[in-house]
mmCIF file of C-alpha atoms in Angstrom:
data_model
loop_
_atom_site.group_PDB
_atom_site.id
_atom_site.type_symbol
_atom_site.label_atom_id
_atom_site.label_comp_id
_atom_site.label_asym_id
_atom_site.label_seq_id
_atom_site.Cartn_x
_atom_site.Cartn_y
_atom_site.Cartn_z
ATOM 1 C CA MET K 1244 81.531 143.455 122.931
ATOM 2 C CA THR K 1245 81.506 146.605 120.716
ATOM 3 C CA ARG K 1246 85.049 145.993 119.477
ATOM 4 C CA ARG K 1247 84.271 142.617 118.284
ATOM 5 C CA ARG K 1248 81.177 143.881 116.248
ATOM 6 C CA GLN K 1249 83.413 146.348 114.792
ATOM 7 C CA GLU K 1250 86.020 143.869 113.381
ATOM 8 C CA ARG K 1251 83.467 142.020 112.089
ATOM 9 C CA ALA K 1252 81.891 144.450 110.167
ATOM 10 C CA GLN K 1253 85.232 145.443 108.472
ATOM 11 C CA GLY K 1254 85.405 142.630 106.285
ATOM 12 C CA PRO K 1255 82.796 141.145 103.587
ATOM 13 C CA ARG K 1256 80.636 138.180 105.274
ATOM 14 C CA GLN K 1257 81.932 134.590 104.072
ATOM 15 C CA ASN K 1258 78.530 133.758 102.401
ATOM 16 C CA HIS K 1259 78.495 136.850 100.124
ATOM 17 C CA ARG K 1260 79.180 136.145 96.422
ATOM 18 C CA ARG K 1261 81.997 138.637 94.547
ATOM 19 C CA GLY K 1262 83.022 138.588 91.161
ATOM 20 C CA PRO K 1263 81.582 137.574 87.533
ATOM 21 C CA GLY K 1264 79.098 135.310 89.569
ATOM 22 C CA SER K 1265 77.386 137.749 92.226
ATOM 23 C CA SER K 1266 74.065 139.413 91.313
ATOM 24 C CA GLU K 1267 75.722 142.972 90.586
ATOM 25 C CA GLY K 1268 75.759 144.783 87.298
ATOM 26 C CA PRO K 1269 78.965 143.404 85.779
ATOM 27 C CA PRO K 1270 77.965 139.702 85.814
ATOM 28 C CA LYS K 1271 74.573 139.942 84.171
ATOM 29 C CA LYS K 1272 76.620 141.711 81.039
ATOM 30 C CA GLY K 1273 78.957 138.515 81.030
ATOM 31 C CA ARG K 1274 76.241 136.287 80.899
ATOM 32 C CA LEU K 1275 74.804 137.975 77.841
ATOM 33 C CA GLY K 1276 78.392 138.097 76.177
ATOM 34 C CA ARG K 1277 78.636 134.486 76.091
ATOM 35 C CA LEU K 1278 75.126 133.825 75.060
ATOM 36 C CA LEU K 1279 76.410 136.132 72.091
ATOM 37 C CA ARG K 1280 79.216 134.619 71.588
ATOM 38 C CA GLY K 1281 77.684 130.879 71.161
ATOM 39 C CA ILE K 1282 75.061 132.343 68.883
ATOM 40 C CA GLY K 1283 77.712 133.514 66.656
ATOM 41 C CA LYS K 1284 79.704 130.338 66.678
ATOM 42 C CA CYS K 1285 76.847 128.557 65.774
ATOM 43 C CA VAL K 1286 75.644 130.997 62.786
ATOM 44 C CA ALA K 1287 79.700 130.910 61.854
ATOM 45 C CA PHE K 1288 79.585 126.760 61.939
ATOM 46 C CA VAL K 1289 76.049 126.679 59.554
ATOM 47 C CA ALA K 1290 77.471 129.147 57.145
ATOM 48 C CA VAL K 1291 80.921 127.051 56.662
ATOM 49 C CA SER K 1292 78.702 123.896 56.499
ATOM 50 C CA VAL K 1293 76.343 125.582 53.736
ATOM 51 C CA GLY K 1294 79.352 126.489 51.841
ATOM 52 C CA VAL K 1295 81.273 123.464 52.125
ATOM 53 C CA VAL K 1296 77.999 121.525 50.758
ATOM 54 C CA TRP K 1297 77.465 124.060 48.221
ATOM 55 C CA GLY K 1298 80.776 123.803 47.104
ATOM 56 C CA GLY K 1299 80.848 120.065 46.787
ATOM 57 C CA LEU K 1300 77.562 120.573 44.489
ATOM 58 C CA ILE K 1301 79.322 122.869 41.999
ATOM 59 C CA ALA K 1302 82.552 120.627 41.947
ATOM 60 C CA TRP K 1303 80.230 117.435 41.335
ATOM 61 C CA GLN K 1304 78.382 119.273 38.860
ATOM 62 C CA GLN K 1305 81.503 120.519 37.210
ATOM 63 C CA GLY K 1306 83.782 117.390 37.501
ATOM 64 C CA GLY K 1307 81.678 114.514 38.046
ATOM 65 C CA PRO K 1308 81.097 113.767 34.544
ATOM 66 C CA TRP K 1309 84.859 113.661 33.859
ATOM 67 C CA LEU K 1310 85.380 111.576 37.051
ATOM 68 C CA ALA K 1311 82.732 109.111 35.947
ATOM 69 C CA GLU K 1312 84.201 108.817 32.421
ATOM 70 C CA ALA K 1313 87.558 108.638 34.009
ATOM 71 C CA LEU K 1314 86.521 105.309 36.022
ATOM 72 C CA ARG K 1315 84.263 103.679 33.597
ATOM 73 C CA VAL K 1316 84.972 100.233 33.142
ATOM 74 C CA LYS K 1317 86.472 100.035 29.902
ATOM 75 C CA GLU K 1318 88.721 96.731 29.713
ATOM 76 C CA ILE K 1319 88.095 93.103 30.653
ATOM 77 C CA PHE K 1320 90.617 90.609 31.153
ATOM 78 C CA VAL K 1321 89.734 86.757 31.303
ATOM 79 C CA THR K 1322 92.102 84.333 32.897
ATOM 80 C CA GLY K 1323 92.479 80.844 33.712
ATOM 81 C CA SER K 1324 89.817 79.706 30.718
ATOM 82 C CA SER K 1325 90.379 77.211 28.036
ATOM 83 C CA HIS K 1326 86.863 76.150 27.266
ATOM 84 C CA VAL K 1327 84.923 79.380 27.834
ATOM 85 C CA THR K 1328 85.185 82.341 25.547
ATOM 86 C CA ARG K 1329 85.945 85.895 26.211
ATOM 87 C CA ALA K 1330 83.076 86.586 24.530
ATOM 88 C CA GLU K 1331 80.966 84.228 26.566
ATOM 89 C CA VAL K 1332 82.075 85.457 29.791
ATOM 90 C CA ILE K 1333 81.285 89.275 28.689
ATOM 91 C CA ALA K 1334 77.938 88.505 27.673
ATOM 92 C CA LYS K 1335 76.995 86.896 30.946
ATOM 93 C CA LEU K 1336 78.308 89.962 32.625
ATOM 94 C CA ARG K 1337 75.934 91.996 30.582
ATOM 95 C CA LEU K 1338 77.509 95.490 31.848
ATOM 96 C CA ASP K 1339 76.159 98.441 31.430
ATOM 97 C CA LYS K 1340 77.876 100.883 29.151
ATOM 98 C CA ARG K 1341 78.045 103.368 31.894
ATOM 99 C CA ALA K 1342 79.319 101.471 34.461
ATOM 100 C CA THR K 1343 82.216 102.771 36.939
ATOM 101 C CA LEU K 1344 84.884 100.346 38.695
ATOM 102 C CA TYR K 1345 83.880 101.482 42.201
ATOM 103 C CA GLY K 1346 80.093 101.464 41.481
ATOM 104 C CA LEU K 1347 79.925 97.771 40.952
ATOM 105 C CA ASP K 1348 78.425 94.984 43.031
ATOM 106 C CA THR K 1349 80.858 92.118 41.583
ATOM 107 C CA LYS K 1350 78.744 89.245 43.446
ATOM 108 C CA PRO K 1351 75.867 89.068 40.777
ATOM 109 C CA LEU K 1352 78.373 89.414 38.126
ATOM 110 C CA VAL K 1353 80.185 86.087 39.612
ATOM 111 C CA ASP K 1354 76.979 84.460 39.812
ATOM 112 C CA ARG K 1355 76.108 85.276 36.114
ATOM 113 C CA VAL K 1356 79.666 83.842 35.161
ATOM 114 C CA LYS K 1357 79.034 80.958 37.009
ATOM 115 C CA THR K 1358 76.147 80.090 34.943
ATOM 116 C CA LEU K 1359 78.504 78.892 32.104
ATOM 117 C CA THR K 1360 78.656 75.458 31.944
ATOM 118 C CA TRP K 1361 82.187 74.858 32.123
ATOM 119 C CA VAL K 1362 82.858 77.313 35.138
ATOM 120 C CA LYS K 1363 83.123 75.910 38.301
ATOM 121 C CA GLU K 1364 84.266 78.922 40.291
ATOM 122 C CA ALA K 1365 84.819 82.561 39.352
ATOM 123 C CA THR K 1366 86.664 85.619 41.213
ATOM 124 C CA ILE K 1367 86.467 89.380 40.022
ATOM 125 C CA THR K 1368 88.862 91.907 40.809
ATOM 126 C CA ARG K 1369 88.981 95.771 40.347
ATOM 127 C CA VAL K 1370 91.996 96.703 38.085
ATOM 128 C CA PRO K 1371 92.678 100.336 38.581
ATOM 129 C CA PHE K 1372 91.520 102.710 36.891
ATOM 130 C CA HIS K 1373 88.880 101.242 34.281
ATOM 131 C CA ALA K 1374 89.560 97.509 34.298
ATOM 132 C CA LEU K 1375 88.028 94.092 35.427
ATOM 133 C CA GLU K 1376 89.842 91.103 35.771
ATOM 134 C CA VAL K 1377 87.796 87.882 35.676
ATOM 135 C CA GLU K 1378 89.764 84.749 36.813
ATOM 136 C CA ILE K 1379 87.950 81.201 36.212
ATOM 137 C CA ALA K 1380 88.518 78.224 37.359
ATOM 138 C CA GLU K 1381 87.065 75.477 34.852
ATOM 139 C CA ARG K 1382 85.182 72.151 35.403
ATOM 140 C CA GLN K 1383 87.524 69.150 34.534
ATOM 141 C CA PRO K 1384 86.299 65.945 32.667
ATOM 142 C CA ALA K 1385 86.241 63.426 34.953
ATOM 143 C CA GLY K 1386 84.340 60.762 32.407
ATOM 144 C CA VAL K 1387 81.970 59.601 29.697
ATOM 145 C CA ILE K 1388 78.409 58.669 30.321
ATOM 146 C CA GLN K 1389 77.163 56.455 27.792
ATOM 147 C CA GLY K 1390 73.711 57.494 26.612
ATOM 148 C CA VAL K 1391 71.014 55.796 24.227
ATOM 149 C CA HIS K 1392 71.255 58.330 21.543
ATOM 150 C CA ALA K 1393 74.558 60.155 22.375
ATOM 151 C CA ASN K 1394 77.330 60.087 25.172
ATOM 152 C CA VAL K 1395 78.074 63.044 27.471
ATOM 153 C CA LEU K 1396 81.134 64.439 29.130
ATOM 154 C CA VAL K 1397 80.999 64.952 32.670
ATOM 155 C CA ASP K 1398 82.629 66.164 35.597
ATOM 156 C CA ASP K 1399 83.347 64.589 39.243
ATOM 157 C CA GLU K 1400 80.156 66.193 40.373
ATOM 158 C CA GLY K 1401 78.183 64.612 37.462
ATOM 159 C CA VAL K 1402 77.703 68.121 35.777
ATOM 160 C CA ILE K 1403 77.340 67.693 31.913
ATOM 161 C CA LEU K 1404 79.792 69.462 30.102
ATOM 162 C CA LYS K 1405 79.378 68.629 26.601
ATOM 163 C CA TRP K 1406 77.532 66.241 24.488
ATOM 164 C CA ILE K 1407 79.740 64.357 22.497
ATOM 165 C CA GLY K 1408 77.795 61.905 19.783
ATOM 166 C CA HIS K 1409 78.789 58.269 19.848
ATOM 167 C CA THR K 1410 82.129 58.973 20.528
ATOM 168 C CA THR K 1411 84.161 58.480 23.651
ATOM 169 C CA ASP K 1412 87.839 59.234 25.231
ATOM 170 C CA GLU K 1413 89.708 56.273 25.901
ATOM 171 C CA ARG K 1414 91.610 58.213 28.574
ATOM 172 C CA LEU K 1415 88.494 58.483 30.873
ATOM 173 C CA PRO K 1416 86.307 55.820 32.519
ATOM 174 C CA LEU K 1417 82.868 55.156 31.032
ATOM 175 C CA VAL K 1418 79.932 54.707 32.626
ATOM 176 C CA THR K 1419 76.999 53.168 31.525
ATOM 177 C CA GLY K 1420 73.393 52.414 32.496
ATOM 178 C CA VAL K 1421 72.762 55.692 33.905
ATOM 179 C CA ASP K 1422 69.483 58.053 33.045
ATOM 180 C CA ILE K 1423 71.289 60.884 32.048
ATOM 181 C CA LYS K 1424 68.163 63.035 31.818
ATOM 182 C CA ARG K 1425 67.571 62.018 35.812
ATOM 183 C CA MET K 1426 71.504 62.497 36.180
ATOM 184 C CA SER K 1427 71.032 66.307 35.188
ATOM 185 C CA GLN K 1428 69.175 67.235 38.433
ATOM 186 C CA PRO K 1429 71.274 68.033 41.417
ATOM 187 C CA GLY K 1430 71.036 65.727 44.133
ATOM 188 C CA SER K 1431 69.377 63.040 42.003
ATOM 189 C CA ARG K 1432 70.406 59.232 42.788
ATOM 190 C CA GLU K 1433 71.962 58.876 39.053
ATOM 191 C CA ARG K 1434 74.134 61.829 40.153
ATOM 192 C CA ARG K 1435 75.243 60.216 43.396
ATOM 193 C CA THR K 1436 75.574 56.782 41.486
ATOM 194 C CA VAL K 1437 77.970 58.666 38.916
ATOM 195 C CA LYS K 1438 80.360 60.167 41.853
ATOM 196 C CA GLU K 1439 80.565 56.574 43.204
ATOM 197 C CA ALA K 1440 81.237 55.109 39.920
ATOM 198 C CA PHE K 1441 83.929 57.663 39.336
ATOM 199 C CA GLU K 1442 85.689 57.253 42.898
ATOM 200 C CA LEU K 1443 85.582 53.613 42.225
ATOM 201 C CA ALA K 1444 87.088 53.684 38.402
ATOM 202 C CA SER K 1445 89.762 55.940 39.783
ATOM 203 C CA LEU K 1446 90.569 53.321 42.652
ATOM 204 C CA ILE K 1447 91.011 50.652 40.154
ATOM 205 C CA ARG K 1448 92.802 52.782 37.546
ATOM 206 C CA GLN K 1449 95.529 53.542 39.941
ATOM 207 C CA ALA K 1450 96.407 49.716 40.359
ATOM 208 C CA GLU K 1451 95.861 48.179 36.988
ATOM 209 C CA GLY K 1452 96.505 51.330 34.656
ATOM 210 C CA GLN K 1453 93.646 50.212 32.484
ATOM 211 C CA ARG K 1454 90.480 52.257 31.134
ATOM 212 C CA VAL K 1455 87.404 51.020 33.443
ATOM 213 C CA GLN K 1456 83.844 50.835 32.522
ATOM 214 C CA VAL K 1457 81.398 50.846 35.076
ATOM 215 C CA ASP K 1458 77.632 49.594 35.013
ATOM 216 C CA GLY K 1459 75.394 51.996 37.343
ATOM 217 C CA SER K 1460 72.156 50.225 36.219
ATOM 218 C CA ASN K 1461 72.088 48.688 39.769
ATOM 219 C CA PRO K 1462 73.179 51.583 42.284
ATOM 220 C CA MET K 1463 72.926 48.892 44.958
ATOM 221 C CA ASN K 1464 75.711 46.930 42.645
ATOM 222 C CA LEU K 1465 78.481 48.792 40.533
ATOM 223 C CA VAL K 1466 80.222 46.449 38.518
ATOM 224 C CA VAL K 1467 83.384 47.004 36.985
ATOM 225 C CA SER K 1468 85.063 45.709 33.978
ATOM 226 C CA VAL K 1469 88.755 45.931 33.243
ATOM 227 C CA ASN K 1470 90.277 43.797 30.414
ATOM 228 C CA ASP K 1471 88.620 40.549 30.853
ATOM 229 C CA THR K 1472 88.056 40.794 34.524
ATOM 230 C CA ARG K 1473 84.431 41.971 35.693
ATOM 231 C CA VAL K 1474 84.518 42.783 39.633
ATOM 232 C CA SER K 1475 80.958 43.179 41.556
ATOM 233 C CA PHE K 1476 81.529 45.502 44.185
ATOM 234 C CA GLY K 1477 78.036 45.643 45.884
ATOM 235 C CA GLN K 1478 78.019 49.638 47.586
ATOM 236 C CA SER K 1479 80.750 51.495 49.075
ATOM 237 C CA PRO K 1480 83.008 51.659 50.916
ATOM 238 C CA PHE K 1481 84.875 50.202 47.974
ATOM 239 C CA GLN K 1482 88.582 50.934 49.523
ATOM 240 C CA ASP K 1483 88.696 48.027 51.858
ATOM 241 C CA LYS K 1484 87.225 45.551 48.880
ATOM 242 C CA TRP K 1485 89.668 46.380 46.783
ATOM 243 C CA THR K 1486 92.499 45.837 48.980
ATOM 244 C CA LEU K 1487 91.196 42.670 50.276
ATOM 245 C CA TYR K 1488 91.036 41.400 46.529
ATOM 246 C CA GLN K 1489 94.585 42.938 45.875
ATOM 247 C CA GLN K 1490 96.064 41.237 48.856
ATOM 248 C CA LEU K 1491 94.454 37.992 47.972
ATOM 249 C CA LYS K 1492 95.091 37.746 43.851
ATOM 250 C CA PRO K 1493 98.646 36.103 43.939
ATOM 251 C CA VAL K 1494 97.184 33.157 45.972
ATOM 252 C CA LEU K 1495 94.169 32.998 43.598
ATOM 253 C CA VAL K 1496 96.405 33.338 40.442
ATOM 254 C CA ALA K 1497 98.531 30.165 41.775
ATOM 255 C CA GLU K 1498 95.150 28.167 42.937
ATOM 256 C CA HIS K 1499 93.772 28.854 39.233
ATOM 257 C CA GLY K 1500 96.433 28.873 37.145
ATOM 258 C CA ALA K 1501 96.983 30.495 33.729
ATOM 259 C CA SER K 1502 92.940 30.708 33.915
ATOM 260 C CA LEU K 1503 92.766 33.577 36.211
ATOM 261 C CA ALA K 1504 95.157 35.810 34.195
ATOM 262 C CA GLN K 1505 94.016 34.744 30.770
ATOM 263 C CA ARG K 1506 90.550 33.879 30.773
ATOM 264 C CA PRO K 1507 87.246 36.039 31.487
ATOM 265 C CA VAL K 1508 86.646 35.979 35.141
ATOM 266 C CA ASP K 1509 83.932 37.423 37.525
ATOM 267 C CA VAL K 1510 84.944 38.694 41.057
ATOM 268 C CA ASP K 1511 82.463 39.238 43.441
ATOM 269 C CA LEU K 1512 82.839 41.414 46.472
ATOM 270 C CA ARG K 1513 79.939 42.111 47.567
ATOM 271 C CA PHE K 1514 80.346 40.264 50.853
ATOM 272 C CA VAL K 1515 82.091 41.502 54.076
ATOM 273 C CA ASP K 1516 85.729 40.021 54.135
ATOM 274 C CA ARG K 1517 84.954 37.268 51.169
ATOM 275 C CA VAL K 1518 86.369 37.046 47.604
ATOM 276 C CA ILE K 1519 84.102 34.708 45.056
ATOM 277 C CA VAL K 1520 85.910 34.159 41.957
ATOM 278 C CA ARG K 1521 84.322 32.413 38.811
ATOM 279 C CA GLU K 1522 85.676 31.919 35.433
ATOM 280 C CA ARG K 1523 83.149 32.798 32.603
ATOM 281 C CA GLY K 1524 82.595 30.561 29.705
#
């Protein structure tokens, strides 16, 4: 028994901690050293950060005006326009003289340019280092609306592009019987009538090759005149009605002889699958 106790007493106990983590003197100094090193790193990081920020402020104060001048918008290029002038575009942009190229929000600028009558779409691109390019897609004339006091040139959406007095354009369809003042309001019945009239005029001109005149006084029954033929279409869709008439036209000419081709006639396409032809006296 005595010998076993002596053997145990020779080595340390298994649950007795040794080294830096023990409760003796050296481990306490180790923890204090680590704490001091951590504080030193924090102080150094804060000092470096303050130095960087301070140096950046000084650099901006010294070089900021030069950089702003280098990136200031000095040129504006306008492309894609034939009716809109560069001066009109620049006036709509209303750029501050101190505006810099990369400090601009282009969306408000695009919205301003699109308020010009002839502009349908616009894109603004930054051109390094001090220029803007304004690319414009213009509205295209689709027809002439005959007014009481003056005629107007409009696009396929019914947007008024230009007042043209009592003149007209033989290359474009003529629409009559529409209130121009009401047509200028987006979503109005008159504007819908004008859109349908242009759709109908385009359909007929492809076949006849002649100028088309559309009477829009009754939106429920658009009436088209081409040469001496007057066609009542009723309401859309128009394609099937016009196709049916084109298919039956040779038969009608054969039945009515030269009178159908040489004398004024009225063609009624308001009814489904029916074509009614009457000679005008």
